[in-house]
Amino acid sequence: MAIDGTVTAGSQFEMAISEEATFGTAITATTTDTWKLLHLTEHQEWDLSGLVRDETMRLRGSRVPHNEDNYFTRAGGLVVIPFTCVATKITLDLLLYGVFQTITSEDALTPFEKIFEWNDSTTQPQFTDDTGLFYTVVLNGGIGSEDMIATTCILRDLTISSDPGTNGGRLTLSGNFISGFSSA
């Protein structure tokens, strides 16, 4: 029996996000430069209560139970992924872009690299034809069996706050991703 010498606690976890180019297509782990690590302040469980499972009892005409008598499948549903993290230069603009879904201007040479603007003429994408910003969200748990991935997530809400007594007074971001695709 092989024994892994690496000791990890169940409380060790990381969450990373990456921008998707195509609806329903997850970003693979081969390109690590596309992943943005969220500096989580607490572990929050993914809400899987919206998943619909089809549990069909299938009998083969026998009185003896068989392992093929029960059929389980995931028919779909909604996964809610909450997060609370410390804002960084990299994650702040990516998450703001996820909320606004539009960048008015982007120029690396100006004092303000990205300008987000929301007014009465701003239209939100329909998310049906690869318009809008989608994320692949990955939770890397301390225990390998707890790893999860959700594809084509939309940032449903984002709260920006700051408290001198919390996280060293740094800016804190909290919100929820939603997805209809999950490895759960």
PDB file of N, CA and C in Angstrom, residues 72-134:
ATOM      1  N   PHE A  72     -29.201   6.705 -10.985  1.00  0.00           N
ATOM      2  CA  PHE A  72     -29.087   8.091 -10.543  1.00  0.00           C
ATOM      3  C   PHE A  72     -28.448   8.912 -11.650  1.00  0.00           C
ATOM      4  N   THR A  73     -28.993  10.074 -11.889  1.00  0.00           N
ATOM      5  CA  THR A  73     -28.386  10.997 -12.840  1.00  0.00           C
ATOM      6  C   THR A  73     -28.686  12.418 -12.394  1.00  0.00           C
ATOM      7  N   ARG A  74     -27.834  13.313 -12.785  1.00  0.00           N
ATOM      8  CA  ARG A  74     -28.045  14.724 -12.482  1.00  0.00           C
ATOM      9  C   ARG A  74     -28.738  15.348 -13.678  1.00  0.00           C
ATOM     10  N   ALA A  75     -29.947  15.806 -13.503  1.00  0.00           N
ATOM     11  CA  ALA A  75     -30.725  16.349 -14.607  1.00  0.00           C
ATOM     12  C   ALA A  75     -30.463  17.834 -14.826  1.00  0.00           C
ATOM     13  N   GLY A  76     -29.797  18.490 -13.907  1.00  0.00           N
ATOM     14  CA  GLY A  76     -29.513  19.914 -14.055  1.00  0.00           C
ATOM     15  C   GLY A  76     -29.805  20.651 -12.775  1.00  0.00           C
ATOM     16  N   GLY A  77     -29.858  21.948 -12.873  1.00  0.00           N
ATOM     17  CA  GLY A  77     -30.137  22.761 -11.704  1.00  0.00           C
ATOM     18  C   GLY A  77     -29.140  23.885 -11.574  1.00  0.00           C
ATOM     19  N   LEU A  78     -29.169  24.526 -10.439  1.00  0.00           N
ATOM     20  CA  LEU A  78     -28.371  25.717 -10.204  1.00  0.00           C
ATOM     21  C   LEU A  78     -27.433  25.508  -9.030  1.00  0.00           C
ATOM     22  N   VAL A  79     -26.172  25.876  -9.203  1.00  0.00           N
ATOM     23  CA  VAL A  79     -25.175  25.822  -8.144  1.00  0.00           C
ATOM     24  C   VAL A  79     -24.833  27.254  -7.768  1.00  0.00           C
ATOM     25  N   VAL A  80     -24.858  27.561  -6.471  1.00  0.00           N
ATOM     26  CA  VAL A  80     -24.483  28.883  -5.973  1.00  0.00           C
ATOM     27  C   VAL A  80     -23.148  28.747  -5.255  1.00  0.00           C
ATOM     28  N   ILE A  81     -22.188  29.594  -5.643  1.00  0.00           N
ATOM     29  CA  ILE A  81     -20.834  29.522  -5.104  1.00  0.00           C
ATOM     30  C   ILE A  81     -20.522  30.832  -4.390  1.00  0.00           C
ATOM     31  N   PRO A  82     -20.639  30.862  -3.054  1.00  0.00           N
ATOM     32  CA  PRO A  82     -20.325  32.088  -2.322  1.00  0.00           C
ATOM     33  C   PRO A  82     -18.820  32.229  -2.109  1.00  0.00           C
ATOM     34  N   PHE A  83     -18.364  33.466  -1.970  1.00  0.00           N
ATOM     35  CA  PHE A  83     -16.954  33.710  -1.675  1.00  0.00           C
ATOM     36  C   PHE A  83     -16.809  35.010  -0.899  1.00  0.00           C
ATOM     37  N   THR A  84     -15.759  35.089  -0.092  1.00  0.00           N
ATOM     38  CA  THR A  84     -15.331  36.310   0.582  1.00  0.00           C
ATOM     39  C   THR A  84     -13.820  36.323   0.488  1.00  0.00           C
ATOM     40  N   CYS A  85     -13.271  37.373  -0.101  1.00  0.00           N
ATOM     41  CA  CYS A  85     -11.827  37.421  -0.318  1.00  0.00           C
ATOM     42  C   CYS A  85     -11.306  38.841  -0.137  1.00  0.00           C
ATOM     43  N   VAL A  86     -10.000  38.937   0.020  1.00  0.00           N
ATOM     44  CA  VAL A  86      -9.327  40.230   0.073  1.00  0.00           C
ATOM     45  C   VAL A  86      -9.092  40.680  -1.362  1.00  0.00           C
ATOM     46  N   ALA A  87      -9.381  41.948  -1.633  1.00  0.00           N
ATOM     47  CA  ALA A  87      -9.216  42.479  -2.988  1.00  0.00           C
ATOM     48  C   ALA A  87      -7.739  42.610  -3.335  1.00  0.00           C
ATOM     49  N   THR A  88      -7.391  42.184  -4.528  1.00  0.00           N
ATOM     50  CA  THR A  88      -6.050  42.397  -5.068  1.00  0.00           C
ATOM     51  C   THR A  88      -6.197  43.137  -6.391  1.00  0.00           C
ATOM     52  N   LYS A  89      -5.092  43.637  -6.891  1.00  0.00           N
ATOM     53  CA  LYS A  89      -5.123  44.381  -8.153  1.00  0.00           C
ATOM     54  C   LYS A  89      -5.656  43.510  -9.291  1.00  0.00           C
ATOM     55  N   ILE A  90      -5.326  42.240  -9.258  1.00  0.00           N
ATOM     56  CA  ILE A  90      -5.723  41.332 -10.333  1.00  0.00           C
ATOM     57  C   ILE A  90      -7.190  40.929 -10.215  1.00  0.00           C
ATOM     58  N   THR A  91      -7.627  40.577  -9.006  1.00  0.00           N
ATOM     59  CA  THR A  91      -8.990  40.072  -8.861  1.00  0.00           C
ATOM     60  C   THR A  91     -10.035  41.182  -8.826  1.00  0.00           C
ATOM     61  N   LEU A  92      -9.671  42.370  -8.369  1.00  0.00           N
ATOM     62  CA  LEU A  92     -10.656  43.449  -8.271  1.00  0.00           C
ATOM     63  C   LEU A  92     -11.216  43.818  -9.638  1.00  0.00           C
ATOM     64  N   ASP A  93     -10.340  44.039 -10.620  1.00  0.00           N
ATOM     65  CA  ASP A  93     -10.862  44.437 -11.934  1.00  0.00           C
ATOM     66  C   ASP A  93     -11.593  43.293 -12.633  1.00  0.00           C
ATOM     67  N   LEU A  94     -11.149  42.050 -12.439  1.00  0.00           N
ATOM     68  CA  LEU A  94     -11.831  40.916 -13.071  1.00  0.00           C
ATOM     69  C   LEU A  94     -13.236  40.727 -12.494  1.00  0.00           C
ATOM     70  N   LEU A  95     -13.377  40.900 -11.181  1.00  0.00           N
ATOM     71  CA  LEU A  95     -14.693  40.759 -10.567  1.00  0.00           C
ATOM     72  C   LEU A  95     -15.587  41.962 -10.874  1.00  0.00           C
ATOM     73  N   LEU A  96     -15.013  43.167 -10.936  1.00  0.00           N
ATOM     74  CA  LEU A  96     -15.806  44.330 -11.343  1.00  0.00           C
ATOM     75  C   LEU A  96     -16.307  44.163 -12.776  1.00  0.00           C
ATOM     76  N   TYR A  97     -15.454  43.652 -13.633  1.00  0.00           N
ATOM     77  CA  TYR A  97     -15.851  43.375 -15.015  1.00  0.00           C
ATOM     78  C   TYR A  97     -16.995  42.362 -15.039  1.00  0.00           C
ATOM     79  N   GLY A  98     -16.950  41.386 -14.143  1.00  0.00           N
ATOM     80  CA  GLY A  98     -18.016  40.396 -14.068  1.00  0.00           C
ATOM     81  C   GLY A  98     -19.353  40.987 -13.680  1.00  0.00           C
ATOM     82  N   VAL A  99     -19.342  42.047 -12.868  1.00  0.00           N
ATOM     83  CA  VAL A  99     -20.587  42.706 -12.475  1.00  0.00           C
ATOM     84  C   VAL A  99     -21.066  43.662 -13.558  1.00  0.00           C
ATOM     85  N   PHE A 100     -20.173  44.526 -14.023  1.00  0.00           N
ATOM     86  CA  PHE A 100     -20.563  45.528 -15.013  1.00  0.00           C
ATOM     87  C   PHE A 100     -20.782  44.923 -16.397  1.00  0.00           C
ATOM     88  N   GLN A 101     -20.041  43.878 -16.722  1.00  0.00           N
ATOM     89  CA  GLN A 101     -20.121  43.201 -18.016  1.00  0.00           C
ATOM     90  C   GLN A 101     -19.746  44.105 -19.183  1.00  0.00           C
ATOM     91  N   THR A 102     -19.104  45.219 -18.909  1.00  0.00           N
ATOM     92  CA  THR A 102     -18.674  46.115 -19.971  1.00  0.00           C
ATOM     93  C   THR A 102     -17.513  46.959 -19.467  1.00  0.00           C
ATOM     94  N   ILE A 103     -16.581  47.253 -20.350  1.00  0.00           N
ATOM     95  CA  ILE A 103     -15.489  48.174 -20.049  1.00  0.00           C
ATOM     96  C   ILE A 103     -15.623  49.331 -21.016  1.00  0.00           C
ATOM     97  N   THR A 104     -15.751  50.552 -20.474  1.00  0.00           N
ATOM     98  CA  THR A 104     -15.882  51.732 -21.330  1.00  0.00           C
ATOM     99  C   THR A 104     -14.593  51.992 -22.080  1.00  0.00           C
ATOM    100  N   SER A 105     -13.475  51.946 -21.372  1.00  0.00           N
ATOM    101  CA  SER A 105     -12.182  52.110 -22.038  1.00  0.00           C
ATOM    102  C   SER A 105     -11.129  51.324 -21.281  1.00  0.00           C
ATOM    103  N   GLU A 106     -10.114  50.915 -22.013  1.00  0.00           N
ATOM    104  CA  GLU A 106      -9.026  50.142 -21.422  1.00  0.00           C
ATOM    105  C   GLU A 106      -7.727  50.583 -22.073  1.00  0.00           C
ATOM    106  N   ASP A 107      -6.809  51.106 -21.257  1.00  0.00           N
ATOM    107  CA  ASP A 107      -5.538  51.595 -21.767  1.00  0.00           C
ATOM    108  C   ASP A 107      -4.502  51.466 -20.665  1.00  0.00           C
ATOM    109  N   ALA A 108      -3.469  50.711 -20.905  1.00  0.00           N
ATOM    110  CA  ALA A 108      -2.446  50.483 -19.887  1.00  0.00           C
ATOM    111  C   ALA A 108      -1.563  51.698 -19.655  1.00  0.00           C
ATOM    112  N   LEU A 109      -1.602  52.688 -20.535  1.00  0.00           N
ATOM    113  CA  LEU A 109      -0.710  53.840 -20.422  1.00  0.00           C
ATOM    114  C   LEU A 109      -1.331  55.012 -19.669  1.00  0.00           C
ATOM    115  N   THR A 110      -2.609  54.965 -19.372  1.00  0.00           N
ATOM    116  CA  THR A 110      -3.255  56.063 -18.660  1.00  0.00           C
ATOM    117  C   THR A 110      -3.215  55.792 -17.160  1.00  0.00           C
ATOM    118  N   PRO A 111      -3.483  56.814 -16.332  1.00  0.00           N
ATOM    119  CA  PRO A 111      -3.498  56.572 -14.883  1.00  0.00           C
ATOM    120  C   PRO A 111      -4.565  55.563 -14.465  1.00  0.00           C
ATOM    121  N   PHE A 112      -5.667  55.504 -15.219  1.00  0.00           N
ATOM    122  CA  PHE A 112      -6.730  54.546 -14.929  1.00  0.00           C
ATOM    123  C   PHE A 112      -6.739  53.522 -16.059  1.00  0.00           C
ATOM    124  N   GLU A 113      -6.270  52.318 -15.759  1.00  0.00           N
ATOM    125  CA  GLU A 113      -6.136  51.315 -16.810  1.00  0.00           C
ATOM    126  C   GLU A 113      -7.477  50.860 -17.367  1.00  0.00           C
ATOM    127  N   LYS A 114      -8.495  50.773 -16.513  1.00  0.00           N
ATOM    128  CA  LYS A 114      -9.819  50.335 -16.971  1.00  0.00           C
ATOM    129  C   LYS A 114     -10.864  51.288 -16.406  1.00  0.00           C
ATOM    130  N   ILE A 115     -11.820  51.660 -17.230  1.00  0.00           N
ATOM    131  CA  ILE A 115     -12.922  52.506 -16.788  1.00  0.00           C
ATOM    132  C   ILE A 115     -14.220  51.733 -16.998  1.00  0.00           C
ATOM    133  N   PHE A 116     -14.952  51.506 -15.906  1.00  0.00           N
ATOM    134  CA  PHE A 116     -16.252  50.850 -15.945  1.00  0.00           C
ATOM    135  C   PHE A 116     -17.314  51.926 -15.779  1.00  0.00           C
ATOM    136  N   GLU A 117     -18.326  51.894 -16.606  1.00  0.00           N
ATOM    137  CA  GLU A 117     -19.378  52.906 -16.522  1.00  0.00           C
ATOM    138  C   GLU A 117     -20.734  52.238 -16.661  1.00  0.00           C
ATOM    139  N   TRP A 118     -21.629  52.612 -15.774  1.00  0.00           N
ATOM    140  CA  TRP A 118     -22.985  52.085 -15.792  1.00  0.00           C
ATOM    141  C   TRP A 118     -23.940  53.256 -15.775  1.00  0.00           C
ATOM    142  N   ASN A 119     -24.779  53.383 -16.785  1.00  0.00           N
ATOM    143  CA  ASN A 119     -25.764  54.460 -16.807  1.00  0.00           C
ATOM    144  C   ASN A 119     -27.050  53.946 -17.445  1.00  0.00           C
ATOM    145  N   ASP A 120     -27.970  54.866 -17.752  1.00  0.00           N
ATOM    146  CA  ASP A 120     -29.272  54.438 -18.264  1.00  0.00           C
ATOM    147  C   ASP A 120     -29.214  53.832 -19.665  1.00  0.00           C
ATOM    148  N   SER A 121     -28.126  54.040 -20.383  1.00  0.00           N
ATOM    149  CA  SER A 121     -28.020  53.468 -21.727  1.00  0.00           C
ATOM    150  C   SER A 121     -27.217  52.164 -21.756  1.00  0.00           C
ATOM    151  N   THR A 122     -26.742  51.715 -20.608  1.00  0.00           N
ATOM    152  CA  THR A 122     -25.972  50.475 -20.542  1.00  0.00           C
ATOM    153  C   THR A 122     -26.906  49.279 -20.722  1.00  0.00           C
ATOM    154  N   THR A 123     -26.545  48.397 -21.622  1.00  0.00           N
ATOM    155  CA  THR A 123     -27.330  47.176 -21.830  1.00  0.00           C
ATOM    156  C   THR A 123     -26.519  45.981 -21.364  1.00  0.00           C
ATOM    157  N   GLN A 124     -27.176  45.067 -20.716  1.00  0.00           N
ATOM    158  CA  GLN A 124     -26.528  43.864 -20.224  1.00  0.00           C
ATOM    159  C   GLN A 124     -26.612  42.770 -21.282  1.00  0.00           C
ATOM    160  N   PRO A 125     -25.620  41.898 -21.348  1.00  0.00           N
ATOM    161  CA  PRO A 125     -25.654  40.811 -22.332  1.00  0.00           C
ATOM    162  C   PRO A 125     -26.750  39.801 -22.001  1.00  0.00           C
ATOM    163  N   GLN A 126     -27.166  39.070 -23.012  1.00  0.00           N
ATOM    164  CA  GLN A 126     -28.191  38.043 -22.834  1.00  0.00           C
ATOM    165  C   GLN A 126     -27.593  36.696 -22.433  1.00  0.00           C
ATOM    166  N   PHE A 127     -26.268  36.549 -22.516  1.00  0.00           N
ATOM    167  CA  PHE A 127     -25.564  35.323 -22.150  1.00  0.00           C
ATOM    168  C   PHE A 127     -25.979  34.130 -23.005  1.00  0.00           C
ATOM    169  N   THR A 128     -26.536  34.366 -24.184  1.00  0.00           N
ATOM    170  CA  THR A 128     -26.979  33.251 -25.020  1.00  0.00           C
ATOM    171  C   THR A 128     -26.055  32.986 -26.197  1.00  0.00           C
ATOM    172  N   ASP A 129     -25.304  33.963 -26.631  1.00  0.00           N
ATOM    173  CA  ASP A 129     -24.463  33.789 -27.820  1.00  0.00           C
ATOM    174  C   ASP A 129     -23.005  34.146 -27.526  1.00  0.00           C
ATOM    175  N   ASP A 130     -22.499  33.618 -26.413  1.00  0.00           N
ATOM    176  CA  ASP A 130     -21.117  33.857 -25.972  1.00  0.00           C
ATOM    177  C   ASP A 130     -20.837  35.330 -25.696  1.00  0.00           C
ATOM    178  N   THR A 131     -21.876  36.125 -25.466  1.00  0.00           N
ATOM    179  CA  THR A 131     -21.647  37.498 -25.037  1.00  0.00           C
ATOM    180  C   THR A 131     -21.658  37.518 -23.521  1.00  0.00           C
ATOM    181  N   GLY A 132     -20.947  38.443 -22.960  1.00  0.00           N
ATOM    182  CA  GLY A 132     -20.854  38.518 -21.512  1.00  0.00           C
ATOM    183  C   GLY A 132     -19.618  37.798 -21.019  1.00  0.00           C
ATOM    184  N   LEU A 133     -19.360  37.948 -19.750  1.00  0.00           N
ATOM    185  CA  LEU A 133     -18.177  37.357 -19.128  1.00  0.00           C
ATOM    186  C   LEU A 133     -18.586  36.145 -18.312  1.00  0.00           C
ATOM    187  N   PHE A 134     -18.003  35.004 -18.636  1.00  0.00           N
ATOM    188  CA  PHE A 134     -18.231  33.760 -17.924  1.00  0.00           C
ATOM    189  C   PHE A 134     -16.934  33.361 -17.237  1.00  0.00           C
TER     190      PHE A 134
END
